[in-house]
Amino acid sequence: MRTPLIAGNWKMHKTLAEASELVKGIREGVGGISGVEVLVCPPYQHLFPIAEAVKGSAVKLGAQNAHFELEGAFTGEISVPMLVDAGCTHVILGHSERRQYFAEDGPLLAKKVRAAVNGGLTAVYCVGETLEERESGRTAAVVERHMTEAIGKDVPADRLVIAYEPVWAIGTGKTATPDQAQEVHALIRGLLASKYDQATAESIRILYGGSVKPGNAETLLAQPDIDGALVGGACLAAGDFVAIIQAAETTVAMPS
Ligand code: PGA
């Protein structure tokens, strides 16, 4: 049985005062929730204060990116040991915005994933096709390439989470249908089985991301291979994010 993970990717949003307000609302909202793992990924400069704000609660802390070197002359970058020092347990890697706007590619992401897991973090590794790739029938090939480029047996399965995020669904209000998402999640599960083995593949969480909202979370999360959500826009309001976490709690309680 995989524990669902609901992760909030705050992207480049929120001043410290706004971030503190948001995390306070999330902390209060998840007080009575059980059986769901909750992760918030604020901008770097808020990591230390948000770590303080979630102390003693079930809310975990992650970052949105990391460099693969431990330290060095890499202006503007941040290392895995720095994230661990700030209280992070997770890091998002390979988000489509990093791939698209910052030219992050497979070989770079392979190094980042290894740096993260070797440094003690859980890597939330994102994969997913663009609209053009989907419409030309290349979804499976693109997802397989993203998986193969950065994920291998040397990546410990217990430090790995995969996020399937169709690029055309991110921030657009267009969500993959539960069937569309399930189809790709099952494909990813199969790829994990071929890299590790079936039992290990069954233990790895595969999140869906792309316009997840309180109104569509439950049907997505009810799919057998959807083990949580990576939420962008809807994680910026505590009420919406908590409603998605509650949807995950409901699906856990449902007989499968
Ligand atoms: P969205 O973003 O929920 O705003 O579509 C998801 C993501 O980019 O992780």
Coordinates of C-alpha atoms and ligand atoms in Angstrom, one line a residue:
M1 CA 0.0 0.0 0.0
R2 CA 1.5 3.3 -1.1
T3 CA 0.9 6.3 1.1
P4 CA -0.3 9.2 -1.1
L5 CA 1.9 12.2 -1.3
I6 CA 0.4 15.7 -2.0
A7 CA 3.2 18.1 -2.8
G8 CA 2.9 21.9 -3.3
N9 CA 5.2 23.5 -5.8
W10 CA 5.1 27.2 -4.9
K11 CA 7.3 28.2 -7.8
M12 CA 8.4 31.8 -7.8
H13 CA 5.5 33.0 -5.6
K14 CA 5.0 34.6 -2.1
T15 CA 6.9 37.1 0.0
L16 CA 8.0 35.8 3.4
A17 CA 4.9 37.3 5.1
E18 CA 2.6 35.6 2.5
A19 CA 4.5 32.3 2.7
S20 CA 4.2 32.3 6.5
E21 CA 0.5 32.9 6.2
L22 CA 0.1 30.1 3.7
V23 CA 2.0 27.6 5.7
K24 CA 0.1 28.5 8.8
G25 CA -3.1 27.7 7.0
I26 CA -1.8 24.4 5.7
R27 CA -0.5 23.4 9.1
E28 CA -3.8 24.1 10.7
G29 CA -5.7 22.4 7.9
V30 CA -3.8 19.1 8.0
G31 CA -4.0 18.8 11.8
G32 CA -6.6 16.0 11.8
I33 CA -5.5 14.3 8.5
S34 CA -3.9 10.9 8.6
G35 CA -2.6 8.5 5.9
V36 CA -1.4 11.2 3.6
E37 CA 2.1 12.7 3.3
V38 CA 2.2 16.4 2.7
L39 CA 5.1 18.3 1.2
V40 CA 5.6 22.1 0.6
C41 CA 8.3 23.4 -1.8
P42 CA 8.7 27.1 -1.3
P43 CA 11.3 29.4 -2.9
Y44 CA 14.8 28.9 -1.5
Q45 CA 14.9 32.0 0.7
H46 CA 11.9 30.9 2.6
L47 CA 13.2 27.4 3.4
F48 CA 14.7 28.2 6.9
P49 CA 11.6 30.1 8.2
I50 CA 9.2 27.6 6.7
A51 CA 11.2 24.7 8.3
E52 CA 10.6 26.4 11.6
A53 CA 6.9 26.9 10.8
V54 CA 6.3 23.2 10.1
K55 CA 8.3 21.9 13.0
G56 CA 6.3 19.3 15.0
S57 CA 3.7 19.0 12.2
A58 CA 3.3 16.3 9.5
V59 CA 4.2 18.8 6.8
K60 CA 7.5 18.1 5.1
L61 CA 9.8 20.6 3.3
G62 CA 11.2 20.4 -0.2
A63 CA 13.1 22.6 -2.7
Q64 CA 12.3 23.2 -6.3
N65 CA 15.8 22.5 -7.7
A66 CA 19.4 21.8 -6.7
H67 CA 22.8 21.8 -8.3
F68 CA 24.6 18.5 -8.7
E69 CA 27.9 19.6 -7.2
L70 CA 28.4 19.7 -3.4
E71 CA 29.9 23.2 -3.5
G72 CA 31.9 25.5 -5.7
A73 CA 31.9 28.5 -8.0
F74 CA 28.4 28.2 -9.4
T75 CA 26.9 31.7 -9.0
G76 CA 23.2 31.7 -8.2
E77 CA 23.0 27.9 -7.5
I78 CA 22.2 25.9 -4.4
S79 CA 23.6 22.6 -3.3
V80 CA 22.0 19.5 -1.8
P81 CA 23.9 19.8 1.5
M82 CA 22.5 23.4 1.8
L83 CA 19.0 22.1 1.3
V84 CA 19.5 19.4 3.9
D85 CA 20.9 22.0 6.2
A86 CA 17.7 24.1 5.8
G87 CA 15.5 21.1 6.7
C88 CA 14.6 19.8 3.3
T89 CA 13.8 16.1 2.9
H90 CA 12.7 16.4 -0.8
V91 CA 13.7 18.2 -4.0
I92 CA 11.8 18.5 -7.2
L93 CA 14.0 17.8 -10.2
G94 CA 13.4 18.0 -13.9
H95 CA 10.2 20.1 -13.7
S96 CA 9.2 21.0 -17.3
E97 CA 9.8 24.7 -16.5
R98 CA 13.4 23.9 -15.7
R99 CA 13.6 21.8 -18.9
Q100 CA 12.0 24.5 -21.0
Y101 CA 13.3 27.8 -19.6
F102 CA 16.6 26.7 -18.2
A103 CA 17.7 24.1 -20.7
E104 CA 17.9 21.3 -18.3
D105 CA 18.4 18.0 -20.1
G106 CA 18.7 14.3 -19.4
P107 CA 22.4 14.1 -18.7
L108 CA 22.2 17.0 -16.3
L109 CA 19.2 15.6 -14.6
A110 CA 20.8 12.2 -14.2
K111 CA 23.6 14.0 -12.2
K112 CA 21.1 16.0 -10.2
V113 CA 19.0 13.0 -9.2
R114 CA 22.1 11.1 -8.0
A115 CA 23.4 14.1 -6.1
A116 CA 20.0 14.5 -4.4
V117 CA 19.6 10.8 -3.3
N118 CA 23.3 10.4 -2.4
G119 CA 22.9 13.6 -0.3
G120 CA 20.0 12.1 1.6
L121 CA 17.1 13.8 -0.2
T122 CA 14.1 12.2 -1.9
A123 CA 14.1 13.2 -5.5
V124 CA 10.7 14.1 -7.0
Y125 CA 11.6 13.6 -10.7
C126 CA 9.2 15.1 -13.2
V127 CA 8.5 13.6 -16.7
G128 CA 5.9 14.5 -19.3
E129 CA 5.1 15.4 -22.9
T130 CA 4.3 18.7 -24.6
L131 CA 1.0 19.1 -26.5
E132 CA 2.8 18.7 -29.8
E133 CA 4.4 15.5 -28.6
R134 CA 1.0 14.1 -27.4
E135 CA -0.8 15.1 -30.6
S136 CA 1.9 13.4 -32.7
G137 CA 1.5 10.2 -30.7
R138 CA 4.9 10.5 -29.0
T139 CA 3.7 10.5 -25.3
A140 CA 5.0 7.1 -24.4
A141 CA 8.3 7.6 -26.2
V142 CA 9.0 11.0 -24.5
V143 CA 8.1 9.6 -21.0
E144 CA 10.3 6.6 -21.6
R145 CA 13.1 8.8 -22.7
H146 CA 12.8 11.1 -19.6
M147 CA 12.7 8.0 -17.4
T148 CA 15.7 6.3 -19.0
E149 CA 17.8 9.4 -19.1
A150 CA 17.8 10.0 -15.4
I151 CA 16.5 6.9 -13.6
G152 CA 18.4 3.7 -13.1
K153 CA 18.8 0.9 -10.6
D154 CA 21.6 2.8 -8.9
V155 CA 18.9 5.3 -7.7
P156 CA 17.6 3.9 -4.4
A157 CA 13.9 3.3 -4.9
D158 CA 13.0 4.5 -1.4
R159 CA 14.4 7.9 -2.2
L160 CA 12.5 8.3 -5.5
V161 CA 9.1 9.7 -6.4
I162 CA 8.1 10.2 -10.0
A163 CA 5.8 13.0 -11.1
Y164 CA 3.9 12.7 -14.4
E165 CA 3.2 16.2 -15.5
P166 CA 1.9 16.6 -19.1
V167 CA 3.3 20.0 -20.1
W168 CA 0.0 21.0 -21.8
A169 CA -1.8 20.6 -18.5
I170 CA 0.5 22.7 -16.3
G171 CA -1.0 26.1 -15.3
T172 CA -3.4 25.9 -18.3
G173 CA -6.5 24.7 -16.5
K174 CA -6.6 21.7 -18.8
T175 CA -6.2 18.5 -16.8
A176 CA -5.5 15.1 -18.2
T177 CA -8.6 13.0 -17.8
P178 CA -8.2 10.3 -15.1
D179 CA -8.0 7.7 -17.9
Q180 CA -5.3 9.6 -19.8
A181 CA -3.3 10.0 -16.6
Q182 CA -3.8 6.4 -15.5
E183 CA -2.6 5.2 -18.9
V184 CA 0.8 7.0 -18.5
H185 CA 1.1 6.2 -14.9
A186 CA 0.7 2.5 -15.7
L187 CA 3.4 2.9 -18.4
I188 CA 5.7 4.5 -15.9
R189 CA 5.1 1.7 -13.4
G190 CA 6.0 -0.8 -16.1
L191 CA 9.2 1.1 -16.9
L192 CA 10.1 1.1 -13.2
A193 CA 9.5 -2.7 -13.1
S194 CA 11.9 -3.2 -15.9
K195 CA 14.5 -1.0 -14.2
Y196 CA 14.1 -2.4 -10.7
D197 CA 11.6 -5.3 -10.3
Q198 CA 7.8 -5.6 -9.9
A199 CA 7.7 -5.4 -6.1
T200 CA 10.0 -2.3 -6.1
A201 CA 8.0 -0.7 -8.9
E202 CA 4.9 -1.2 -6.8
S203 CA 6.5 0.6 -3.9
I204 CA 7.4 3.9 -5.7
R205 CA 4.9 6.7 -5.7
I206 CA 3.9 8.2 -9.0
L207 CA 2.3 11.6 -8.7
Y208 CA 0.1 13.4 -11.2
G209 CA 0.6 17.1 -11.8
G210 CA -1.1 19.6 -14.1
S211 CA -4.0 21.8 -13.0
V212 CA -4.9 19.6 -10.1
K213 CA -7.7 21.4 -8.2
P214 CA -10.1 20.5 -5.3
G215 CA -12.7 19.7 -7.9
N216 CA -10.8 17.1 -9.9
A217 CA -8.4 15.7 -7.3
E218 CA -10.6 12.9 -6.1
T219 CA -11.2 11.2 -9.5
L220 CA -7.6 11.5 -10.4
L221 CA -6.4 10.1 -7.1
A222 CA -8.9 7.2 -7.3
Q223 CA -6.9 5.8 -10.2
P224 CA -4.9 2.7 -9.2
D225 CA -1.5 4.1 -10.3
I226 CA -2.0 7.7 -9.2
D227 CA -0.3 8.0 -5.8
G228 CA -0.6 11.6 -5.2
A229 CA -0.4 15.0 -6.8
L230 CA 2.2 17.7 -7.5
V231 CA 0.2 20.9 -7.3
G232 CA 1.1 24.3 -8.6
G233 CA -1.6 27.0 -8.8
A234 CA -4.0 25.4 -6.3
C235 CA -1.3 25.1 -3.6
L236 CA -1.0 28.8 -3.3
A237 CA -4.3 29.0 -1.3
A238 CA -4.3 27.0 1.9
G239 CA -8.0 26.1 1.6
D240 CA -7.5 24.6 -1.9
F241 CA -4.4 22.7 -1.0
V242 CA -5.9 21.3 2.1
A243 CA -9.0 20.3 0.1
I244 CA -6.8 18.3 -2.2
I245 CA -5.1 16.6 0.8
Q246 CA -8.6 15.7 2.1
A247 CA -9.4 14.2 -1.3
A248 CA -6.4 12.0 -1.0
E249 CA -7.4 11.0 2.5
T250 CA -10.9 10.1 1.1
T251 CA -9.4 7.9 -1.6
V252 CA -7.2 6.1 0.9
A253 CA -10.2 5.3 2.9
M254 CA -12.1 3.9 -0.1
P255 CA -11.9 0.2 -0.7
S256 CA -9.8 -0.5 -3.9
Ligands
PGA1 P1 -0.3 23.6 -11.9 O1 1.3 23.3 -11.8 O2 -1.0 22.8 -10.8 O3 -0.4 25.1 -11.7 O4 -0.7 23.1 -13.3 C1 1.7 22.0 -11.6 C2 3.2 22.0 -11.6 O5 3.8 22.7 -12.4 O6 3.8 21.2 -10.8

